[in-house]
Short mmCIF file of C-alpha atoms and ligand atoms in Angstrom, two decimals:
data_model
loop_
_atom_site.label_atom_id
_atom_site.label_comp_id
_atom_site.label_asym_id
_atom_site.label_seq_id
_atom_site.Cartn_x
_atom_site.Cartn_y
_atom_site.Cartn_z
CA MET A 18 -2.02 17.04 46.64
CA GLU A 19 -2.14 17.26 42.88
CA SER A 20 -0.14 14.15 42.19
CA GLY A 21 -2.24 12.32 44.76
CA GLY A 22 -5.40 13.36 42.94
CA LEU A 23 -3.93 12.26 39.63
CA LEU A 24 -3.06 8.85 41.05
CA LEU A 25 -6.53 8.53 42.44
CA TRP A 26 -8.00 8.88 38.97
CA ALA A 27 -5.28 7.58 36.70
CA LEU A 28 -4.63 4.30 38.45
CA PRO A 29 -8.22 3.04 38.61
CA SER A 30 -8.83 4.26 35.03
CA ALA A 31 -5.78 2.38 33.76
CA LEU A 32 -6.83 -0.74 35.67
CA LEU A 33 -10.36 -0.48 34.32
CA LEU A 34 -9.07 -0.08 30.77
CA ALA A 35 -6.75 -3.08 31.18
CA LEU A 36 -9.69 -5.14 32.50
CA LEU A 37 -11.95 -4.06 29.63
CA LEU A 38 -9.26 -4.92 27.09
CA GLN A 39 -8.89 -8.35 28.67
CA LEU A 40 -12.62 -8.95 28.67
CA SER A 41 -13.55 -7.71 25.22
CA PRO A 42 -11.77 -9.10 22.15
CA ARG A 43 -13.50 -6.45 20.01
CA LEU A 44 -12.16 -3.68 22.17
CA ARG A 45 -8.70 -5.25 22.18
CA PHE A 46 -8.74 -5.45 18.38
CA ARG A 47 -9.88 -1.86 18.04
CA ALA A 48 -7.28 -0.65 20.52
CA LYS A 49 -4.53 -2.36 18.54
CA VAL A 50 -5.69 -0.90 15.22
CA LEU A 51 -6.06 2.49 16.87
CA SER A 52 -2.53 2.21 18.23
CA TYR A 53 -1.30 1.58 14.68
CA CYS A 54 -3.14 4.66 13.41
CA ALA A 55 -1.81 6.73 16.32
CA LEU A 56 1.69 5.46 15.64
CA CYS A 57 1.41 6.44 11.97
CA LEU A 58 0.07 9.88 12.87
CA MET A 59 2.76 10.45 15.47
CA ALA A 60 5.63 9.14 13.35
CA SER A 61 4.44 11.28 10.43
CA ALA A 62 4.20 14.39 12.61
CA LEU A 63 7.75 13.84 13.85
CA THR A 64 9.19 12.95 10.46
CA ALA A 65 7.48 15.62 8.36
CA PRO A 66 9.66 18.51 9.60
CA ALA A 67 12.80 16.56 8.70
CA CYS A 68 11.41 15.90 5.22
CA LEU A 69 10.34 19.54 4.84
CA LEU A 70 13.72 20.86 5.90
CA TRP A 71 15.47 18.52 3.55
CA ASN A 72 13.83 19.49 0.32
CA GLY A 73 11.60 22.43 1.19
CA GLY A 74 8.42 20.57 0.19
CA ARG A 75 7.25 18.89 -2.92
CA THR A 76 7.65 20.01 -6.49
CA VAL A 77 4.14 20.23 -7.83
CA GLU A 78 4.86 22.01 -11.06
CA ASN A 79 3.33 20.33 -14.10
CA MET A 80 3.30 16.89 -12.56
CA ARG A 81 7.07 16.95 -12.35
CA LEU A 82 6.35 16.31 -8.76
CA VAL A 83 8.73 13.53 -8.08
CA CYS A 84 12.09 14.65 -9.41
CA LEU A 85 13.34 16.55 -6.37
CA ILE A 86 11.78 14.19 -3.91
CA CYS A 87 13.47 11.20 -5.44
CA LEU A 88 16.85 12.88 -5.44
CA CYS A 89 16.78 13.38 -1.70
CA PRO A 90 16.51 10.87 1.12
CA VAL A 91 12.89 11.69 2.05
CA HIS A 92 11.77 8.33 0.76
CA ARG A 93 14.43 6.55 2.74
CA ILE A 94 13.49 8.40 5.93
CA ILE A 95 9.82 7.41 5.58
CA LYS A 96 10.77 3.90 4.52
CA ASN A 97 13.04 3.25 7.48
CA VAL A 98 10.60 4.68 10.00
CA VAL A 99 7.71 2.55 8.70
CA ARG A 100 9.94 -0.53 8.43
CA SER A 101 10.57 -0.42 12.16
CA PHE A 102 6.81 -0.70 12.95
CA LYS A 103 6.79 -4.42 12.23
CA TYR A 104 8.77 -5.14 15.40
CA LEU A 105 6.05 -3.55 17.50
CA TYR A 106 3.35 -5.73 15.96
CA GLY A 107 5.39 -8.93 15.68
CA LEU A 108 5.16 -9.05 11.90
CA ARG A 109 7.83 -10.65 9.72
CA PHE A 110 8.21 -10.55 5.96
CA ASP A 111 9.78 -13.35 3.91
CA VAL A 112 10.64 -11.71 0.61
CA LYS A 113 11.55 -13.42 -2.64
CA GLY A 114 12.36 -12.07 -6.09
CA LEU A 115 13.70 -8.63 -5.14
CA GLU A 116 16.13 -8.92 -8.06
CA HIS A 117 13.18 -8.36 -10.41
CA PHE A 118 13.13 -4.71 -9.35
CA GLN A 119 16.51 -4.22 -11.02
CA VAL A 120 14.98 -3.08 -14.30
CA GLU A 121 16.57 -0.26 -16.23
CA GLY A 122 14.33 2.80 -16.08
CA PRO A 123 10.74 3.21 -14.97
CA CYS A 124 8.11 0.52 -14.47
CA VAL A 125 4.62 0.03 -13.06
CA ILE A 126 4.49 -2.12 -9.92
CA VAL A 127 1.11 -3.68 -9.16
CA SER A 128 0.27 -5.42 -5.89
CA ASN A 129 -2.63 -6.70 -3.82
CA HIS A 130 -4.10 -4.49 -1.09
CA GLN A 131 -5.56 -6.07 2.03
CA SER A 132 -5.49 -3.50 4.80
CA VAL A 133 -3.84 -0.39 6.23
CA LEU A 134 -1.09 -2.75 7.42
CA ASP A 135 0.01 -2.91 3.76
CA MET A 136 2.01 0.25 4.34
CA MET A 137 4.51 -1.87 6.28
CA GLY A 138 4.73 -4.42 3.47
CA LEU A 139 5.12 -1.62 0.94
CA MET A 140 7.98 0.02 2.81
CA GLU A 141 9.62 -3.36 3.42
CA ILE A 142 10.50 -3.71 -0.26
CA LEU A 143 9.93 -0.25 -1.79
CA PRO A 144 12.55 0.30 -4.50
CA ASP A 145 14.31 3.63 -4.92
CA ARG A 146 12.61 6.32 -7.00
CA CYS A 147 9.14 4.86 -6.58
CA VAL A 148 5.91 6.76 -5.86
CA GLN A 149 2.46 5.39 -5.14
CA ILE A 150 -1.01 6.20 -6.42
CA GLY A 151 -3.48 6.82 -3.60
CA LYS A 152 -7.06 7.94 -3.17
CA ARG A 153 -7.48 11.68 -2.70
CA GLU A 154 -9.15 11.27 0.70
CA LEU A 155 -5.84 10.12 2.22
CA LEU A 156 -4.50 13.64 1.83
CA TYR A 157 -6.79 14.70 4.68
CA PHE A 158 -5.53 12.14 7.24
CA GLY A 159 -3.68 14.79 9.20
CA SER A 160 0.07 14.31 9.40
CA VAL A 161 -0.17 10.99 7.51
CA GLY A 162 -1.61 12.91 4.55
CA LEU A 163 1.23 15.41 4.82
CA ILE A 164 3.93 12.75 4.88
CA MET A 165 2.36 11.04 1.86
CA TYR A 166 2.27 14.35 0.03
CA LEU A 167 5.91 15.01 0.88
CA GLY A 168 6.79 11.47 -0.13
CA GLY A 169 5.41 12.09 -3.62
CA VAL A 170 2.17 10.05 -3.46
CA ILE A 171 0.00 10.90 -6.45
CA PHE A 172 -3.57 11.46 -5.39
CA ILE A 173 -6.48 10.54 -7.63
CA ASN A 174 -10.20 11.06 -7.41
CA ARG A 175 -11.58 7.55 -7.72
CA LYS A 176 -15.09 8.86 -8.24
CA SER A 177 -14.11 10.54 -11.47
CA THR A 178 -12.58 8.21 -14.05
CA SER A 179 -11.81 11.12 -16.38
CA ASN A 180 -9.97 13.02 -13.63
CA ALA A 181 -8.05 9.90 -12.58
CA LYS A 182 -7.15 9.17 -16.20
CA SER A 183 -5.82 12.66 -16.80
CA VAL A 184 -3.77 12.61 -13.58
CA MET A 185 -2.37 9.26 -14.60
CA SER A 186 -1.41 10.40 -18.08
CA GLY A 187 0.58 13.21 -16.42
CA VAL A 188 2.21 10.54 -14.28
CA GLY A 189 3.21 8.70 -17.46
CA GLN A 190 5.13 11.72 -18.68
CA ALA A 191 6.84 12.26 -15.32
CA MET A 192 7.79 8.58 -15.17
CA THR A 193 9.78 8.74 -18.34
CA THR A 194 11.28 12.20 -17.94
CA ASP A 195 12.23 11.66 -14.28
CA ASN A 196 12.91 7.91 -14.36
CA VAL A 197 10.40 7.04 -11.68
CA LYS A 198 8.64 3.80 -10.80
CA VAL A 199 4.96 3.89 -9.89
CA TRP A 200 3.29 1.57 -7.38
CA ILE A 201 -0.42 0.93 -7.96
CA TYR A 202 -2.95 -1.20 -6.13
CA PRO A 203 -5.03 -2.29 -9.13
CA GLU A 204 -7.86 -3.63 -6.94
CA GLY A 205 -8.48 0.08 -6.26
CA THR A 206 -9.48 -0.51 -2.63
CA ARG A 207 -8.59 -2.64 0.39
CA ASN A 208 -9.82 -6.20 0.36
CA GLY A 209 -9.12 -8.67 3.14
CA ASN A 210 -11.46 -11.50 2.19
CA GLY A 211 -8.75 -13.97 1.20
CA ASP A 212 -9.05 -13.40 -2.56
CA LEU A 213 -8.26 -10.67 -5.07
CA LEU A 214 -10.89 -8.22 -6.33
CA PRO A 215 -11.15 -7.69 -10.10
CA PHE A 216 -8.44 -5.34 -11.31
CA LYS A 217 -9.05 -1.78 -12.51
CA LYS A 218 -7.31 -1.00 -15.74
CA GLY A 219 -5.48 2.27 -15.03
CA ALA A 220 -2.15 0.62 -14.17
CA PHE A 221 -2.11 -1.35 -17.42
CA HIS A 222 -3.08 1.64 -19.56
CA LEU A 223 -0.23 3.51 -17.92
CA ALA A 224 2.30 0.74 -18.55
CA ILE A 225 1.30 0.39 -22.22
CA GLN A 226 1.10 4.14 -22.85
CA THR A 227 4.62 4.56 -21.49
CA GLN A 228 5.84 1.20 -22.87
CA VAL A 229 7.34 0.21 -19.52
CA PRO A 230 7.25 -3.21 -17.86
CA VAL A 231 4.68 -4.24 -15.26
CA ILE A 232 6.13 -5.89 -12.15
CA PRO A 233 3.56 -7.79 -10.08
CA VAL A 234 4.13 -8.10 -6.32
CA VAL A 235 2.05 -10.46 -4.21
CA TYR A 236 1.61 -10.50 -0.43
CA SER A 237 0.19 -13.64 1.20
CA SER A 238 -3.19 -13.44 2.90
CA PHE A 239 -3.29 -11.68 6.28
CA THR A 240 -6.39 -13.59 7.41
CA THR A 241 -4.48 -15.95 9.73
CA PHE A 242 -3.24 -13.08 11.91
CA TYR A 243 -5.41 -10.07 10.99
CA ASN A 244 -9.14 -10.44 10.63
CA PRO A 245 -11.49 -7.64 11.70
CA GLU A 246 -14.51 -9.97 11.58
CA LYS A 247 -12.89 -12.29 14.10
CA ASN A 248 -11.27 -9.47 16.11
CA LEU A 249 -7.97 -11.08 15.30
CA PHE A 250 -4.73 -9.08 15.25
CA THR A 251 -1.75 -11.10 16.39
CA SER A 252 1.83 -11.46 15.28
CA GLY A 253 2.36 -13.18 11.94
CA ARG A 254 4.55 -13.95 8.98
CA ILE A 255 3.85 -12.55 5.53
CA ARG A 256 5.28 -14.10 2.40
CA VAL A 257 6.04 -11.65 -0.36
CA GLU A 258 7.00 -12.43 -3.92
CA VAL A 259 8.17 -9.99 -6.58
CA LEU A 260 7.33 -11.63 -9.91
CA PRO A 261 9.31 -11.25 -13.13
CA PRO A 262 8.59 -8.10 -15.18
CA ILE A 263 6.03 -8.37 -17.96
CA HIS A 264 7.31 -6.32 -20.87
CA THR A 265 4.87 -4.14 -22.78
CA SER A 266 6.99 -2.87 -25.66
CA GLY A 267 5.00 -3.08 -28.86
CA MET A 268 1.68 -3.44 -27.02
CA THR A 269 -1.15 -1.03 -27.84
CA ALA A 270 -4.42 0.03 -26.18
CA THR A 271 -6.09 -3.09 -27.56
CA ASP A 272 -3.77 -5.24 -25.41
CA VAL A 273 -4.77 -3.61 -22.11
CA THR A 274 -7.46 -6.15 -21.21
CA GLU A 275 -5.24 -9.12 -22.00
CA LEU A 276 -2.33 -7.67 -20.00
CA CYS A 277 -4.67 -6.97 -17.08
CA ASP A 278 -6.08 -10.51 -17.21
CA THR A 279 -2.61 -12.10 -17.42
CA CYS A 280 -1.46 -10.16 -14.37
CA TYR A 281 -4.64 -10.98 -12.50
CA THR A 282 -4.39 -14.70 -13.17
CA THR A 283 -0.69 -14.90 -12.29
CA MET A 284 -1.09 -12.83 -9.14
CA ARG A 285 -4.14 -14.76 -7.99
CA GLU A 286 -2.36 -18.08 -8.41
CA THR A 287 0.68 -16.72 -6.56
CA PHE A 288 -1.59 -15.34 -3.83
CA PHE A 289 -3.16 -18.74 -3.19
CA ARG A 290 0.22 -20.47 -3.31
CA LEU A 291 1.81 -18.04 -0.85
CA SER A 292 -1.22 -18.10 1.44
CA GLY A 293 -1.33 -21.89 1.46
CA THR A 294 -4.96 -21.85 0.43
CA ALA A 295 -6.45 -23.82 -2.42
CA ARG A 296 -8.45 -22.04 -5.06
CA ARG A 297 -11.95 -21.49 -3.77
CA VAL A 298 -14.18 -24.31 -4.92
CA ASN A 299 -17.14 -22.21 -5.96
CA GLY A 300 -15.06 -19.24 -6.96
CA SER A 301 -12.63 -21.14 -9.12
CA THR A 302 -13.41 -19.29 -12.32
CA PRO A 303 -11.03 -16.35 -12.37
CA HIS A 304 -12.84 -13.27 -11.35
CA LEU A 305 -11.71 -11.05 -14.19
CA ALA A 306 -12.31 -7.35 -14.56
CA GLN A 307 -15.08 -6.37 -16.92
C1 3VV B 4 7.01 8.48 8.67
C2 3VV B 4 5.94 7.53 9.11
C3 3VV B 4 4.70 7.61 8.37
C4 3VV B 4 3.74 6.52 8.56
C5 3VV B 4 2.52 6.57 7.73
C6 3VV B 4 2.54 5.75 6.53
C7 3VV B 4 2.70 6.59 5.33
C8 3VV B 4 3.10 5.83 4.13
C9 3VV B 4 3.56 6.75 3.04
C10 3VV B 4 3.37 6.49 1.80
C11 3VV B 4 2.64 5.33 1.32
C12 3VV B 4 1.53 5.67 0.43
C13 3VV B 4 0.72 4.54 0.05
C14 3VV B 4 -0.54 4.94 -0.59
C15 3VV B 4 -1.46 3.81 -0.71
C16 3VV B 4 -2.77 4.20 -1.20
C17 3VV B 4 -3.63 3.07 -1.52
C18 3VV B 4 -4.89 3.53 -2.17
O1 3VV B 4 -5.35 4.62 -1.96
S1 3VV B 4 -5.67 2.42 -3.20
C19 3VV B 4 -6.94 3.38 -3.95
C20 3VV B 4 -6.51 4.29 -5.06
N1 3VV B 4 -5.81 3.66 -6.11
C21 3VV B 4 -6.37 3.24 -7.25
O2 3VV B 4 -7.56 3.27 -7.43
C22 3VV B 4 -5.45 2.77 -8.34
C23 3VV B 4 -6.06 1.89 -9.30
N2 3VV B 4 -7.20 2.46 -10.05
C24 3VV B 4 -7.19 2.63 -11.40
O3 3VV B 4 -6.14 2.49 -11.99
C25 3VV B 4 -8.49 2.87 -12.12
O4 3VV B 4 -8.40 2.25 -13.36
C26 3VV B 4 -8.94 4.33 -12.35
C27 3VV B 4 -9.04 5.05 -11.00
C28 3VV B 4 -7.98 5.07 -13.26
C29 3VV B 4 -10.34 4.29 -13.02
O5 3VV B 4 -11.15 3.51 -12.24
P1 3VV B 4 -12.63 3.03 -12.67
O6 3VV B 4 -13.32 2.66 -11.41
O7 3VV B 4 -13.31 4.08 -13.46
O8 3VV B 4 -12.51 1.65 -13.45
P2 3VV B 4 -11.73 1.09 -14.77
O9 3VV B 4 -12.50 -0.13 -15.16
O10 3VV B 4 -10.31 0.85 -14.47
O11 3VV B 4 -11.86 2.19 -15.87
C30 3VV B 4 -13.05 2.51 -16.57
C31 3VV B 4 -12.75 2.63 -18.06
O12 3VV B 4 -11.72 3.58 -18.29
C32 3VV B 4 -10.62 2.98 -18.99
N3 3VV B 4 -9.38 3.57 -18.52
C33 3VV B 4 -8.87 3.52 -17.27
N4 3VV B 4 -7.71 4.16 -17.21
C34 3VV B 4 -7.45 4.63 -18.45
C35 3VV B 4 -6.40 5.37 -19.02
N5 3VV B 4 -5.37 5.79 -18.27
N6 3VV B 4 -6.45 5.66 -20.33
C36 3VV B 4 -7.50 5.26 -21.09
N7 3VV B 4 -8.55 4.56 -20.60
C37 3VV B 4 -8.52 4.25 -19.30
C38 3VV B 4 -10.74 1.49 -18.70
O13 3VV B 4 -10.13 0.70 -19.69
C39 3VV B 4 -12.23 1.29 -18.63
O14 3VV B 4 -12.75 1.18 -19.90
P3 3VV B 4 -13.18 -0.25 -20.52
O15 3VV B 4 -14.08 -0.91 -19.53
O16 3VV B 4 -11.91 -1.02 -20.72
O17 3VV B 4 -13.83 0.09 -21.81
C1 UBL B 5 -6.36 15.56 12.03
C2 UBL B 5 -7.05 14.46 11.32
C3 UBL B 5 -6.79 13.13 11.91
C4 UBL B 5 -7.35 12.01 11.07
C5 UBL B 5 -7.11 10.70 11.70
C6 UBL B 5 -7.10 9.59 10.71
C7 UBL B 5 -6.52 8.37 11.29
C8 UBL B 5 -5.83 7.50 10.29
C9 UBL B 5 -4.39 7.63 10.48
C10 UBL B 5 -3.50 6.79 10.09
C11 UBL B 5 -3.73 5.58 9.33
C12 UBL B 5 -2.46 5.07 8.84
C13 UBL B 5 -2.60 4.38 7.57
C14 UBL B 5 -1.56 4.75 6.61
C15 UBL B 5 -1.89 4.64 5.19
C16 UBL B 5 -3.24 4.17 4.76
C17 UBL B 5 -3.31 3.80 3.31
C18 UBL B 5 -4.48 2.93 3.03
O1 UBL B 5 -4.45 1.75 3.18
O2 UBL B 5 -5.57 3.58 2.59
C19 UBL B 5 -6.70 2.88 2.21
C20 UBL B 5 -6.88 2.95 0.72
O3 UBL B 5 -5.81 2.39 0.13
C21 UBL B 5 -8.09 2.24 0.20
O4 UBL B 5 -9.14 2.80 0.77
P1 UBL B 5 -10.56 2.08 0.88
O5 UBL B 5 -10.35 0.62 1.20
O6 UBL B 5 -11.23 2.23 -0.44
O7 UBL B 5 -11.24 2.82 1.98
#
């Protein structure tokens, strides 16, 4: 009786859903994005206990939050789980320049940020002993927030420059004492419009204050396979390039703007080259941060 009743409801509902997905590109797009979010939430929920058991949580004391985490395989667990997602979505990464990550000691890695799919690109090439800077709100994304916390993500309040600056100066100390790399999205937010937003300066202050190199990483534009405006989310190939380190030894606070502009210009040119798009005609003047 019961299974008959279930079939009576489940089968037509599934058929109706399949029909709706076929008919509405918007719905299909949303369903695919939702499936990615659900996958992240589920994978985090399953992985978090393993991470917790391994190191008993995260060391929050005095910003020395990354030492234990980086000595255990938590990063590798998260990395390998996320790396497998690309097969589900038909994404492939062509990576060049990985040898540039072989710098002695800490560094600041800066890269462009187009969408939530960037987590796959991040994990595809994430070097050892590397933590990311993320907005504070991500901490509240259920199990995803938990896995980020366990993975050592450093959360900042973007609405308060002074708070973000003080968190980041703590990060500077931890970087040198614990030999940790930091990954920052200097655009400060996602941007999928086929260009780079002006860069925020925190990453460059951090690199100069700690006198460590900046390593730019560029991902080609997703617009050919992922475009929310066009309800487009298909399989695709992403070209990734790790650029040579830019050394900051000897630089002072007065060099921050120039360093930021140099990175911006180089990354923007690389972005257009990798994406196979010409510089925008009416946007050809580099869009530098104020
Ligand atoms: C097991 C399966 C699991 C699956 C699930 C997947 C899980 C994956 C796990 C793990 C992956 C985790 C991935 C996380 C990804 C997260 C991504 C994001 O959330 S991106 C958003 C947040 N990130 C940022 O915002 C960073 C970049 N932002 C900055 O660096 C900014 O500069 C910031 C926030 C520090 C300040 O932002 P302002 O909006 O106020 O703008 P400004 O122009 O940069 O600064 C204002 C003034 O302050 C000075 N300033 C900035 N920083 C300074 C500093 N440190 N020292 C001194 N002055 C500083 C600047 O020079 C500027 O002054 P003058 O205009 O030059 O006079
Ligand atoms: C129990 C609570 C359930 C909450 C459900 C939330 C659903 C979302 C779940 C999973 C999403 C997986 C994405 C993984 C990482 C996302 C990192 C990211 O790309 O964050 C965006 C941030 O860089 C910039 O933010 P804005 O562009 O300024 O905005």
